[in-house]
Coordinates of C-alpha atoms in Angstrom, one line a residue:
Chain A
X5 CA -2.8 16.1 -16.8
X6 CA -1.6 14.3 -19.9
X7 CA -0.7 17.6 -21.5
X8 CA 1.4 18.6 -18.5
X9 CA 3.6 15.4 -18.6
X10 CA 4.1 15.7 -22.4
X11 CA 5.2 19.3 -22.1
X12 CA 7.3 18.6 -19.0
X13 CA 9.3 15.8 -20.6
X14 CA 11.8 17.7 -22.8
X15 CA 12.6 20.2 -20.0
X16 CA 14.2 19.9 -16.6
X17 CA 13.8 16.2 -16.1
X18 CA 15.4 15.4 -19.5
X19 CA 18.3 17.7 -18.9
X20 CA 18.9 16.3 -15.5
X21 CA 18.8 12.8 -17.0
X22 CA 21.3 13.7 -19.7
X23 CA 23.6 15.2 -17.0
X24 CA 23.4 12.1 -14.9
X25 CA 24.3 9.9 -17.9
X26 CA 27.2 12.2 -18.8
X27 CA 28.5 11.9 -15.3
X28 CA 28.2 8.1 -15.4
X29 CA 30.1 8.0 -18.7
X30 CA 32.8 10.4 -17.4
X31 CA 33.3 8.2 -14.2
X32 CA 33.5 5.1 -16.4
X33 CA 36.0 6.5 -18.9
X34 CA 38.1 8.8 -16.9
X35 CA 40.2 6.0 -15.2
X36 CA 41.1 4.7 -18.6
X37 CA 42.3 8.1 -19.7
X38 CA 44.2 8.4 -16.5
X39 CA 46.0 5.1 -17.1
X40 CA 47.1 6.4 -20.5
X41 CA 48.1 9.8 -19.2
X42 CA 50.2 8.4 -16.4
X43 CA 51.8 5.7 -18.6
X44 CA 53.0 8.5 -20.9
X45 CA 54.5 10.5 -18.0
X46 CA 58.0 10.7 -16.5
X47 CA 57.7 9.1 -13.1
X48 CA 59.9 11.6 -11.4
X49 CA 58.0 14.5 -13.0
X50 CA 54.7 13.1 -11.7
X51 CA 55.6 14.4 -8.3
X52 CA 55.8 18.0 -9.5
X53 CA 52.4 18.1 -11.2
X54 CA 50.2 15.3 -10.0
X55 CA 46.9 16.8 -11.2
X56 CA 48.0 17.9 -14.7
X57 CA 45.4 16.6 -17.2
X58 CA 48.1 16.0 -19.8
X59 CA 51.1 13.6 -19.5
X60 CA 53.8 15.2 -17.4
X61 CA 57.1 15.4 -19.2
X62 CA 55.9 13.1 -22.1
X63 CA 58.0 10.0 -22.6
X64 CA 57.6 6.4 -23.9
X65 CA 59.9 5.4 -21.1
X66 CA 57.3 3.7 -18.9
X67 CA 56.2 1.4 -21.7
X68 CA 59.8 0.6 -22.4
X69 CA 60.4 -0.2 -18.8
X70 CA 57.2 -2.4 -18.5
X71 CA 58.2 -4.3 -21.6
X72 CA 61.8 -4.7 -20.5
X73 CA 63.2 -2.7 -23.4
X74 CA 64.9 -0.1 -21.2
X75 CA 68.2 -0.8 -19.5
X76 CA 68.2 -0.8 -15.7
X77 CA 70.1 2.5 -15.7
X78 CA 67.6 4.1 -18.1
X79 CA 64.7 2.8 -16.0
X80 CA 66.1 4.1 -12.7
X81 CA 66.8 7.5 -14.3
X82 CA 63.0 7.8 -14.9
X83 CA 62.1 6.5 -11.5
X84 CA 61.6 2.9 -12.5
X85 CA 62.6 -0.1 -10.4
X86 CA 64.2 -2.0 -13.3
X87 CA 61.5 -4.6 -13.1
X88 CA 60.0 -5.7 -16.4
X89 CA 57.2 -7.9 -17.8
X90 CA 57.8 -10.7 -20.2
X91 CA 54.7 -9.5 -22.0
X92 CA 54.9 -11.8 -25.0
X93 CA 55.2 -14.9 -22.8
X94 CA 52.3 -13.9 -20.4
X95 CA 50.2 -13.0 -23.4
X96 CA 50.8 -16.4 -25.0
X97 CA 49.8 -18.0 -21.7
X98 CA 46.6 -16.1 -21.4
X99 CA 45.7 -16.9 -25.0
X100 CA 46.3 -20.6 -24.4
X101 CA 44.5 -20.7 -21.0
X102 CA 41.4 -18.7 -22.1
X103 CA 41.3 -20.0 -25.7
X104 CA 41.6 -23.7 -24.9
X105 CA 39.2 -23.5 -22.0
X106 CA 36.6 -21.6 -24.0
X107 CA 36.7 -23.9 -27.0
X108 CA 36.5 -27.1 -24.8
X109 CA 33.8 -26.0 -22.4
X110 CA 31.5 -24.4 -25.0
X111 CA 31.8 -27.5 -27.3
X112 CA 31.1 -29.9 -24.4
X113 CA 28.2 -27.8 -23.2
X114 CA 26.7 -27.8 -26.8
X115 CA 26.8 -31.6 -27.1
X116 CA 25.3 -32.0 -23.6
X117 CA 22.6 -29.3 -24.3
X118 CA 21.7 -31.2 -27.5
X119 CA 21.3 -34.5 -25.6
X120 CA 19.2 -32.7 -22.9
X121 CA 16.9 -30.9 -25.4
X122 CA 16.6 -32.8 -28.7
X123 CA 17.2 -36.5 -27.8
X124 CA 14.7 -38.6 -25.9
X125 CA 16.1 -40.9 -23.4
X126 CA 15.3 -42.3 -20.0
X127 CA 16.5 -40.3 -17.0
X128 CA 17.1 -37.1 -19.1
X129 CA 15.4 -34.7 -16.7
X130 CA 16.9 -36.3 -13.6
X131 CA 20.5 -36.1 -14.9
X132 CA 19.9 -32.5 -16.0
X133 CA 18.6 -31.5 -12.5
X134 CA 21.5 -33.1 -10.8
X135 CA 23.9 -31.2 -13.0
X136 CA 22.1 -27.9 -12.3
X137 CA 22.9 -28.3 -8.6
X138 CA 26.4 -27.2 -9.5
X139 CA 25.1 -23.7 -9.9
X140 CA 24.6 -23.5 -6.1
X141 CA 28.1 -24.5 -5.2
X142 CA 30.3 -21.4 -4.8
X143 CA 33.7 -21.5 -6.5
X144 CA 35.6 -21.0 -3.3
X145 CA 34.2 -24.3 -1.9
X146 CA 35.5 -26.5 -4.6
X147 CA 38.8 -24.6 -5.1
X148 CA 40.7 -26.1 -2.2
X149 CA 39.8 -29.8 -2.9
X150 CA 40.4 -29.1 -6.6
X151 CA 43.8 -27.7 -5.8
X152 CA 44.6 -30.9 -3.9
X153 CA 43.4 -33.0 -6.9
X154 CA 45.5 -31.0 -9.3
X155 CA 48.5 -31.3 -7.0
X156 CA 48.1 -35.0 -6.5
X157 CA 47.9 -35.4 -10.3
X158 CA 51.2 -33.5 -10.5
X159 CA 49.6 -30.9 -12.7
X160 CA 50.5 -27.7 -10.7
X161 CA 52.4 -25.3 -13.0
X162 CA 50.9 -26.8 -16.1
X163 CA 48.3 -25.6 -18.6
X164 CA 46.4 -28.8 -18.0
X165 CA 46.1 -28.1 -14.3
X166 CA 44.8 -24.6 -15.0
X167 CA 42.3 -25.7 -17.7
X168 CA 40.9 -29.1 -16.6
X169 CA 38.6 -28.1 -13.8
X170 CA 36.6 -25.7 -16.1
X171 CA 37.1 -27.5 -19.4
X172 CA 34.2 -30.0 -19.6
X173 CA 31.4 -28.7 -17.6
X174 CA 29.6 -25.4 -17.1
X175 CA 26.1 -25.6 -15.6
X176 CA 25.3 -22.1 -16.9
X177 CA 26.4 -22.9 -20.5
X178 CA 24.4 -26.1 -20.7
X179 CA 21.3 -24.5 -19.2
X180 CA 21.5 -21.5 -21.5
X181 CA 22.1 -23.6 -24.7
X182 CA 19.4 -26.1 -23.7
X183 CA 16.8 -23.3 -23.3
X184 CA 17.7 -22.1 -26.8
X185 CA 17.6 -25.5 -28.4
X186 CA 14.3 -26.3 -26.8
X187 CA 12.9 -23.4 -28.7
X188 CA 14.1 -24.5 -32.1
X189 CA 11.5 -25.7 -34.6
X190 CA 11.7 -29.5 -35.3
X191 CA 10.7 -29.3 -38.9
X192 CA 14.2 -29.1 -40.5
X193 CA 15.4 -31.8 -38.2
X194 CA 12.5 -34.1 -39.2
X195 CA 13.1 -33.5 -42.9
X196 CA 16.8 -34.4 -42.4
X197 CA 15.8 -37.5 -40.5
X198 CA 13.5 -38.6 -43.3
X199 CA 16.4 -38.1 -45.7
X200 CA 18.4 -40.6 -43.6
X201 CA 20.6 -38.3 -41.5
X202 CA 21.4 -39.7 -38.1
X203 CA 21.1 -37.7 -34.9
X204 CA 24.8 -36.9 -34.8
X205 CA 24.7 -35.6 -38.3
X206 CA 21.6 -33.6 -37.4
X207 CA 23.5 -32.1 -34.5
X208 CA 26.6 -31.0 -36.5
X209 CA 24.8 -30.0 -39.7
X210 CA 21.6 -28.5 -38.5
X211 CA 21.4 -27.8 -34.8
X212 CA 24.9 -26.4 -34.3
X213 CA 24.7 -23.9 -37.1
X214 CA 21.2 -22.8 -35.9
X215 CA 22.8 -22.1 -32.5
X216 CA 25.6 -19.9 -33.9
X217 CA 24.4 -16.8 -32.1
X218 CA 24.1 -18.2 -28.5
X219 CA 27.3 -20.2 -29.0
X220 CA 29.1 -17.0 -30.0
X221 CA 27.7 -15.3 -26.9
X222 CA 28.9 -18.1 -24.6
X223 CA 32.3 -18.1 -26.3
X224 CA 32.8 -14.3 -25.7
X225 CA 31.6 -14.4 -22.1
X226 CA 33.6 -17.5 -21.2
X227 CA 36.7 -16.0 -22.9
X228 CA 36.4 -12.7 -21.0
X229 CA 35.8 -14.5 -17.7
X230 CA 38.7 -16.9 -18.1
X231 CA 41.0 -14.2 -19.3
X232 CA 40.3 -12.2 -16.2
X233 CA 40.4 -15.1 -13.8
X234 CA 42.8 -14.5 -11.0
X235 CA 42.2 -16.8 -8.0
X236 CA 42.6 -20.2 -9.6
X237 CA 45.8 -19.5 -11.7
X238 CA 47.2 -17.8 -8.6
X239 CA 46.6 -21.1 -6.6
X240 CA 47.9 -23.6 -9.1
X241 CA 50.8 -21.8 -10.7
X242 CA 54.0 -20.2 -9.5
X243 CA 56.1 -20.3 -12.6
X244 CA 56.0 -17.5 -15.2
X245 CA 56.1 -20.0 -18.1
X246 CA 52.4 -20.8 -17.6
X247 CA 51.1 -17.8 -15.6
X248 CA 48.5 -15.6 -17.4
X249 CA 48.7 -11.9 -17.8
X250 CA 46.4 -11.1 -14.8
X251 CA 49.0 -12.5 -12.5
X252 CA 51.9 -10.8 -14.2
X253 CA 50.6 -7.4 -13.3
X254 CA 50.5 -8.3 -9.6
X255 CA 54.0 -9.7 -9.8
X256 CA 55.2 -6.5 -11.5
X257 CA 53.6 -4.4 -8.7
X258 CA 55.4 -6.4 -6.1
X259 CA 58.8 -5.7 -7.8
X260 CA 58.1 -2.0 -7.4
X261 CA 59.4 -0.5 -4.1
X262 CA 56.8 0.7 -1.7
X263 CA 58.6 3.9 -0.8
X264 CA 58.8 5.3 -4.4
X265 CA 56.3 3.5 -6.5
X266 CA 56.9 3.6 -10.2
X267 CA 53.3 4.6 -11.0
X268 CA 54.1 5.5 -14.6
X269 CA 55.6 2.0 -15.2
X270 CA 52.7 0.3 -13.3
X271 CA 50.1 2.1 -15.4
X272 CA 52.0 1.2 -18.6
X273 CA 51.9 -2.4 -17.5
X274 CA 48.2 -2.1 -16.5
X275 CA 47.4 -0.8 -20.0
X276 CA 49.4 -3.6 -21.6
X277 CA 47.4 -6.1 -19.4
X278 CA 44.1 -4.5 -20.4
X279 CA 44.9 -4.0 -24.0
X280 CA 43.8 -7.4 -25.4
X281 CA 40.3 -7.1 -23.8
X282 CA 40.0 -3.5 -25.0
X283 CA 41.0 -4.7 -28.5
X284 CA 38.4 -7.5 -28.3
X285 CA 35.9 -4.9 -27.4
X286 CA 36.8 -2.7 -30.4
X287 CA 36.2 -5.6 -32.7
X288 CA 33.2 -7.2 -31.0
X289 CA 31.7 -4.3 -29.0
X290 CA 28.1 -4.4 -30.3
X291 CA 28.1 -8.2 -30.2
X292 CA 29.3 -8.3 -26.5
X293 CA 26.7 -5.7 -25.5
X294 CA 23.9 -7.5 -27.2
X295 CA 25.1 -10.9 -25.8
X296 CA 24.8 -9.8 -22.2
X297 CA 21.3 -8.5 -22.7
X298 CA 20.6 -11.8 -24.5
X299 CA 21.7 -13.9 -21.5
X300 CA 19.4 -11.9 -19.2
X301 CA 16.2 -12.8 -20.9
X302 CA 15.6 -16.5 -21.0
Chain B
X12 CA 9.3 -52.7 -26.7
X13 CA 7.1 -49.6 -26.1
X14 CA 8.1 -48.2 -29.5
X15 CA 6.6 -51.2 -31.4
X16 CA 3.5 -51.2 -29.2
X17 CA 3.0 -47.5 -30.0
X18 CA 3.1 -48.1 -33.7
X19 CA 0.4 -50.7 -33.4
X20 CA -1.9 -48.8 -31.1
X21 CA -1.5 -45.2 -32.3
X22 CA -3.0 -44.3 -35.7
X23 CA -0.4 -41.8 -36.7
X24 CA 1.1 -41.0 -40.1
X25 CA 3.8 -43.4 -41.3
X26 CA 6.5 -40.7 -41.4
X27 CA 5.9 -39.6 -37.8
X28 CA 5.9 -43.3 -36.7
X29 CA 9.3 -43.9 -38.2
X30 CA 10.7 -40.8 -36.5
X31 CA 9.2 -41.7 -33.2
X32 CA 10.5 -45.2 -33.4
X33 CA 14.0 -44.0 -34.2
X34 CA 14.0 -41.5 -31.4
X35 CA 12.7 -44.0 -28.8
X36 CA 15.1 -46.8 -29.7
X37 CA 18.5 -45.5 -30.6
X38 CA 19.2 -42.3 -28.5
X39 CA 20.3 -43.5 -25.1
X40 CA 23.8 -44.6 -26.1
X41 CA 24.3 -41.4 -28.2
X42 CA 22.9 -39.2 -25.4
X43 CA 25.3 -40.8 -22.9
X44 CA 28.2 -40.2 -25.3
X45 CA 27.3 -36.6 -25.8
X46 CA 26.9 -35.8 -22.1
X47 CA 29.9 -37.9 -21.0
X48 CA 32.5 -35.0 -20.9
X49 CA 30.1 -32.7 -19.0
X50 CA 29.1 -35.5 -16.6
X51 CA 32.8 -36.4 -16.1
X52 CA 33.7 -32.8 -15.5
X53 CA 30.8 -32.4 -13.0
X54 CA 31.7 -35.6 -11.1
X55 CA 35.5 -34.9 -10.9
X56 CA 35.5 -31.1 -10.4
X57 CA 32.2 -30.4 -8.7
X58 CA 30.6 -33.4 -7.0
X59 CA 33.8 -35.0 -5.8
X60 CA 35.4 -31.8 -4.4
X61 CA 32.1 -30.9 -2.8
X62 CA 32.1 -34.2 -0.9
X63 CA 35.9 -33.9 -0.3
X64 CA 35.5 -30.3 1.0
X65 CA 32.9 -31.5 3.5
X66 CA 35.2 -34.3 4.6
X67 CA 38.2 -31.9 4.9
X68 CA 36.2 -29.7 7.2
X69 CA 36.2 -32.5 9.8
X70 CA 40.0 -33.0 9.5
X71 CA 43.2 -31.3 10.4
X72 CA 44.5 -31.5 6.8
X73 CA 47.8 -29.7 6.2
X74 CA 48.5 -30.8 2.6
X75 CA 51.8 -32.4 3.3
X76 CA 50.5 -35.0 5.7
X77 CA 47.3 -37.1 5.3
X78 CA 44.2 -35.7 6.8
X79 CA 43.2 -36.8 10.3
X80 CA 39.6 -37.0 11.4
X81 CA 39.1 -34.4 14.2
X82 CA 35.3 -34.4 14.4
X83 CA 33.8 -31.1 15.2
X84 CA 37.1 -29.4 16.3
X85 CA 37.2 -27.1 13.3
X86 CA 33.6 -26.0 13.9
X87 CA 34.3 -25.3 17.6
X88 CA 37.3 -23.3 16.5
X89 CA 35.1 -21.4 14.1
X90 CA 32.6 -20.4 16.7
X91 CA 35.3 -19.0 18.9
X92 CA 37.4 -17.4 16.1
X93 CA 37.0 -13.6 16.5
X94 CA 38.9 -13.0 13.2
X95 CA 36.4 -15.2 11.3
X96 CA 33.4 -13.3 12.7
X97 CA 35.1 -10.1 12.0
X98 CA 35.9 -11.1 8.4
X99 CA 32.3 -12.2 8.0
X100 CA 31.1 -8.8 9.2
X101 CA 33.5 -7.1 6.8
X102 CA 32.2 -9.2 4.0
X103 CA 28.6 -8.6 4.8
X104 CA 29.3 -4.8 5.0
X105 CA 31.1 -5.0 1.6
X106 CA 28.2 -7.0 0.1
X107 CA 25.6 -4.5 1.4
X108 CA 27.4 -1.5 0.1
X109 CA 28.1 -3.2 -3.3
X110 CA 24.5 -4.5 -3.7
X111 CA 22.6 -1.3 -2.5
X112 CA 24.7 1.2 -4.4
X113 CA 25.5 -1.2 -7.3
X114 CA 21.8 -2.0 -8.0
X115 CA 20.6 1.5 -7.4
X116 CA 23.0 3.0 -9.8
X117 CA 22.6 0.3 -12.4
X118 CA 18.8 0.6 -12.2
X119 CA 18.7 4.3 -12.5
X120 CA 21.3 4.2 -15.4
X121 CA 19.3 1.5 -17.2
X122 CA 16.0 3.4 -16.9
X123 CA 17.5 6.7 -18.0
X124 CA 19.2 5.0 -20.9
X125 CA 16.0 3.3 -21.9
X126 CA 14.1 6.6 -21.9
X127 CA 16.8 8.8 -23.5
X128 CA 18.7 6.7 -26.0
X129 CA 18.9 3.2 -27.3
X130 CA 22.5 3.8 -28.4
X131 CA 24.7 0.6 -28.3
X132 CA 27.7 2.9 -28.1
X133 CA 26.6 4.3 -24.7
X134 CA 25.8 0.9 -23.4
X135 CA 29.2 -0.3 -24.7
X136 CA 31.0 2.5 -23.0
X137 CA 29.5 1.8 -19.5
X138 CA 30.4 -1.9 -20.0
X139 CA 34.1 -1.2 -20.5
X140 CA 35.1 -1.7 -16.8
X141 CA 33.5 -5.2 -16.9
X142 CA 35.9 -6.3 -19.6
X143 CA 39.1 -5.6 -17.6
X144 CA 40.3 -7.9 -14.8
X145 CA 39.8 -7.1 -11.2
X146 CA 43.5 -6.7 -10.9
X147 CA 43.6 -4.0 -13.5
X148 CA 40.7 -2.2 -11.9
X149 CA 42.2 -2.4 -8.5
X150 CA 45.6 -1.2 -9.7
X151 CA 44.1 1.8 -11.6
X152 CA 42.1 2.9 -8.6
X153 CA 44.9 2.4 -6.1
X154 CA 46.8 4.9 -8.3
X155 CA 43.9 7.3 -8.5
X156 CA 43.3 7.1 -4.8
X157 CA 47.0 7.3 -3.8
X158 CA 47.3 9.7 -0.8
X159 CA 50.3 11.6 -2.2
X160 CA 49.9 11.7 -6.0
X161 CA 46.5 10.3 -6.8
X162 CA 44.2 12.5 -8.9
X163 CA 41.2 12.1 -6.5
X164 CA 43.4 13.3 -3.6
X165 CA 44.7 16.2 -5.6
X166 CA 41.2 17.5 -5.5
X167 CA 40.6 16.7 -1.8
X168 CA 43.8 18.6 -1.0
X169 CA 42.8 21.6 -3.0
X170 CA 39.4 21.8 -1.3
X171 CA 40.0 20.5 2.2
X172 CA 43.8 20.9 2.6
X173 CA 44.4 17.3 3.5
X174 CA 44.3 13.9 1.7
X175 CA 42.0 11.0 2.4
X176 CA 43.9 7.7 3.1
X177 CA 41.2 5.6 1.3
X178 CA 43.0 2.2 1.6
X179 CA 45.0 3.2 4.7
X180 CA 42.0 4.3 6.7
X181 CA 40.1 1.6 8.6
X182 CA 36.8 3.4 8.1
X183 CA 37.3 4.0 4.4
X184 CA 38.9 0.8 3.2
X185 CA 35.8 -1.3 2.7
X186 CA 33.7 1.6 1.1
X187 CA 36.7 2.2 -1.2
X188 CA 36.7 -1.5 -2.2
X189 CA 33.0 -1.4 -2.7
X190 CA 33.2 1.6 -4.9
X191 CA 35.7 -0.1 -7.2
X192 CA 33.5 -3.2 -7.3
X193 CA 30.4 -1.0 -8.2
X194 CA 32.4 0.8 -10.8
X195 CA 33.5 -2.5 -12.4
X196 CA 30.1 -4.2 -12.4
X197 CA 27.6 -1.4 -12.9
X198 CA 27.6 -1.5 -16.7
X199 CA 27.0 -5.3 -16.8
X200 CA 24.0 -5.0 -14.5
X201 CA 22.7 -2.0 -16.3
X202 CA 22.7 -3.9 -19.6
X203 CA 20.8 -6.8 -18.0
X204 CA 18.2 -4.5 -16.6
X205 CA 18.1 -2.5 -19.8
X206 CA 17.3 -5.8 -21.7
X207 CA 14.5 -6.4 -19.1
X208 CA 13.1 -2.9 -19.7
X209 CA 12.8 -3.6 -23.4
X210 CA 10.3 -6.5 -22.7
X211 CA 7.9 -4.2 -20.9
X212 CA 5.2 -3.1 -23.4
X213 CA 5.2 0.6 -24.1
X214 CA 1.3 0.6 -23.9
X215 CA 1.5 0.2 -20.2
X216 CA 3.4 3.5 -19.8
X217 CA 0.9 5.2 -22.2
X218 CA -1.9 3.9 -20.0
X219 CA -0.1 5.2 -16.9
X220 CA 0.4 8.6 -18.5
X221 CA -3.3 8.8 -19.5
X222 CA -4.1 8.0 -15.9
X223 CA -2.0 11.0 -14.8
X224 CA 0.9 9.1 -13.2
X225 CA 4.2 11.0 -12.9
X226 CA 7.5 9.6 -14.2
X227 CA 8.5 8.8 -10.6
X228 CA 5.2 7.1 -9.9
X229 CA 5.5 5.0 -13.1
X230 CA 9.0 4.0 -12.1
X231 CA 7.8 2.8 -8.7
X232 CA 4.5 1.3 -9.7
X233 CA 5.3 -0.1 -13.2
X234 CA 9.0 -0.4 -13.9
X235 CA 10.3 -1.9 -10.7
X236 CA 7.5 -4.5 -10.1
X237 CA 7.7 -5.6 -13.8
X238 CA 11.4 -5.9 -13.6
X239 CA 11.2 -8.1 -10.5
X240 CA 12.6 -11.3 -12.1
X241 CA 15.6 -9.6 -13.6
X242 CA 16.2 -7.6 -10.5
X243 CA 16.2 -10.7 -8.4
X244 CA 18.6 -12.3 -10.7
X245 CA 20.9 -9.3 -10.7
X246 CA 20.7 -9.1 -6.9
X247 CA 21.5 -12.8 -6.4
X248 CA 24.4 -12.6 -8.9
X249 CA 25.8 -9.5 -7.1
X250 CA 25.5 -11.0 -3.7
X251 CA 27.1 -14.3 -4.7
X252 CA 29.9 -12.4 -6.6
X253 CA 30.5 -9.9 -3.8
X254 CA 30.7 -12.6 -1.1
X255 CA 33.6 -14.1 -3.1
X256 CA 35.5 -10.9 -3.7
X257 CA 39.2 -11.5 -3.6
X258 CA 41.4 -10.0 -6.4
X259 CA 40.5 -6.3 -5.6
X260 CA 41.4 -6.8 -2.0
X261 CA 44.5 -8.8 -2.7
X262 CA 45.9 -6.1 -4.9
X263 CA 44.9 -3.0 -2.8
X264 CA 44.8 -3.7 0.9
X265 CA 45.6 -7.4 1.4
X266 CA 43.0 -7.2 4.2
X267 CA 44.6 -4.2 6.0
X268 CA 44.8 -1.9 7.8
X269 CA 44.6 -4.0 10.9
X270 CA 42.2 -6.5 9.3
X271 CA 39.8 -3.6 8.5
X272 CA 39.2 -5.0 5.0
X273 CA 39.9 -8.7 5.7
X274 CA 37.0 -10.2 3.7
X275 CA 36.2 -13.9 4.2
X276 CA 37.8 -15.1 1.0
X277 CA 41.0 -13.4 1.9
X278 CA 41.0 -14.9 5.4
X279 CA 40.3 -18.4 3.9
X280 CA 43.1 -17.9 1.4
X281 CA 45.5 -16.8 4.1
X282 CA 44.6 -19.8 6.3
X283 CA 45.0 -22.2 3.4
X284 CA 48.0 -20.9 1.6
X285 CA 50.0 -19.0 4.2
X286 CA 49.4 -21.3 7.2
X287 CA 48.5 -24.4 5.2
X288 CA 45.6 -25.1 7.5
X289 CA 43.4 -26.7 4.8
X290 CA 41.0 -28.4 7.2
X291 CA 40.0 -25.1 8.9
X292 CA 39.9 -23.3 5.5
X293 CA 37.5 -26.0 4.3
X294 CA 35.3 -25.5 7.3
X295 CA 35.1 -21.8 6.7
X296 CA 34.3 -22.4 3.0
X297 CA 31.5 -24.8 4.1
X298 CA 30.1 -22.1 6.3
X299 CA 30.2 -19.7 3.4
X300 CA 28.6 -22.2 1.1
X301 CA 25.8 -22.7 3.7
X302 CA 25.2 -19.0 4.0
X303 CA 25.0 -18.5 0.2
X304 CA 22.5 -21.2 -0.2
X305 CA 20.4 -19.8 2.7
X306 CA 20.6 -16.3 1.2
X307 CA 19.7 -17.5 -2.3
X308 CA 16.6 -19.5 -1.1
X309 CA 15.4 -16.7 1.1
X310 CA 15.7 -14.2 -1.7
X311 CA 13.9 -16.4 -4.2
X312 CA 11.1 -17.0 -1.7
X313 CA 10.7 -13.5 -0.5
X314 CA 10.7 -11.9 -3.9
X315 CA 8.5 -14.6 -5.5
X316 CA 10.9 -14.9 -8.4
X317 CA 9.6 -16.8 -11.4
X318 CA 6.2 -15.1 -11.3
X319 CA 5.6 -12.3 -13.6
X320 CA 3.0 -9.5 -13.5
X321 CA 3.0 -9.3 -17.3
X322 CA 0.7 -12.3 -17.8

């Protein structure tokens, strides 16, 4: 019996498994290739050869249109609507929104996690349990009241209005970091305490550096989530001076006529919107992959 | 007080005593300072809006005027609102498709990856769709599924002679949305499950093989039960996430055709931001909140999460 399974392994089952994996990879990657292929096509020519695997009538025109570098006449000659994206501005907005939110919420979660794991004080467990209740509340439920709050504070169409609700508190981040800090050995901390370091100094000099890996994990995941956030920025902003890149794409699509959609231009804009995250992936790929597995096992 | 008593009664080493005294005495103010931002954020943007949302659901709040208490009117309207029940059904249908196919594909992918290759590159590749926004995913697929020029339909036309109207067909709209959602989240779930697989000791499989179990039997009798905790987590995350689907729908179908893909979140958004009926929108959110809590607790109970067979 044992022999049978050993000899059976490298044969049919293994080949089928590799085929399955190849199909999954193909389905995952093909849409990305198709965005690129379409973005490099002439929108009028797309009609003539829709299933060509290579760009149809290769041109950089779609990127020029999406970036607003082509004149309206040029754009219309290639089947564009003349709409363009102020990419640099939207990119700046996304960087501010995701960057500031990530830095604030991860730092505030780290200080709170330290208080919940390494300091001893009355009521610690009670306060922690109350905060954890936030995990149960779905985002949609707090969105409308939060919108009213932000509106009453006069913060619609500002970065503060977009950032504040998620800037100080994340139940998941605190929970995750607390679990990690509970597992740290106390010896170094004790040695530092004997040498006269206060708890605040211990936090910044010892605990924080020891948590570099989980903190990096949370920074990456929070950054990706905030960068891709759609609903909240859609609610609290209407002005392009603060709107992030995710919304810009939808705006660009609305500018395109329904009758003759500028698919080449749209795909160029899509690629521009996806580029920063794809770049982040090129730089931090292994780290992101390991981080996600890391959050799963607590 | 207690700290000084401790030092008198407990015969511990002087160093430990000093540390213990320090910890007992001076940490409350510092702890309060360190948790202050998180607690403030929790109170202002979670606790207060939760209470506020419950209050709004009993009012006829329209943003521009102050909310008026209307008692159970919104809840009565909810019970008789066919569109609400329809959108709830659409959402449940979407969630079922996303969860069943999403988890199945993620699980099979994770198990196969685990047996064939530990390559980070392959795990990285299948994660790619998770990194892009729902809007980008939706835009890409609406192009690939376009009835006239989309690549998917080019093939359908070649083989069957006519295109499929994925987003324009009432019967296909929700499955198409679920397919996009599965495509986008499969890699993330597969990596979580893959991480869980790595914690299962290889000796268990060796023992199974010695006992003459086939690959399929080991998958059913060993892998799945031992992955229970992580599978429960992935299912709950997927259910909660899918219940709140919005961006994919907003970009592709906007709830159409004829409300065929009107998910709950889309309906709530329309009520709140097209008709400015915040009170009723809050009532529907409260209903959604209640359902999510009920589902989460039932799932945790039924699957006995938290217990592990490895101990």
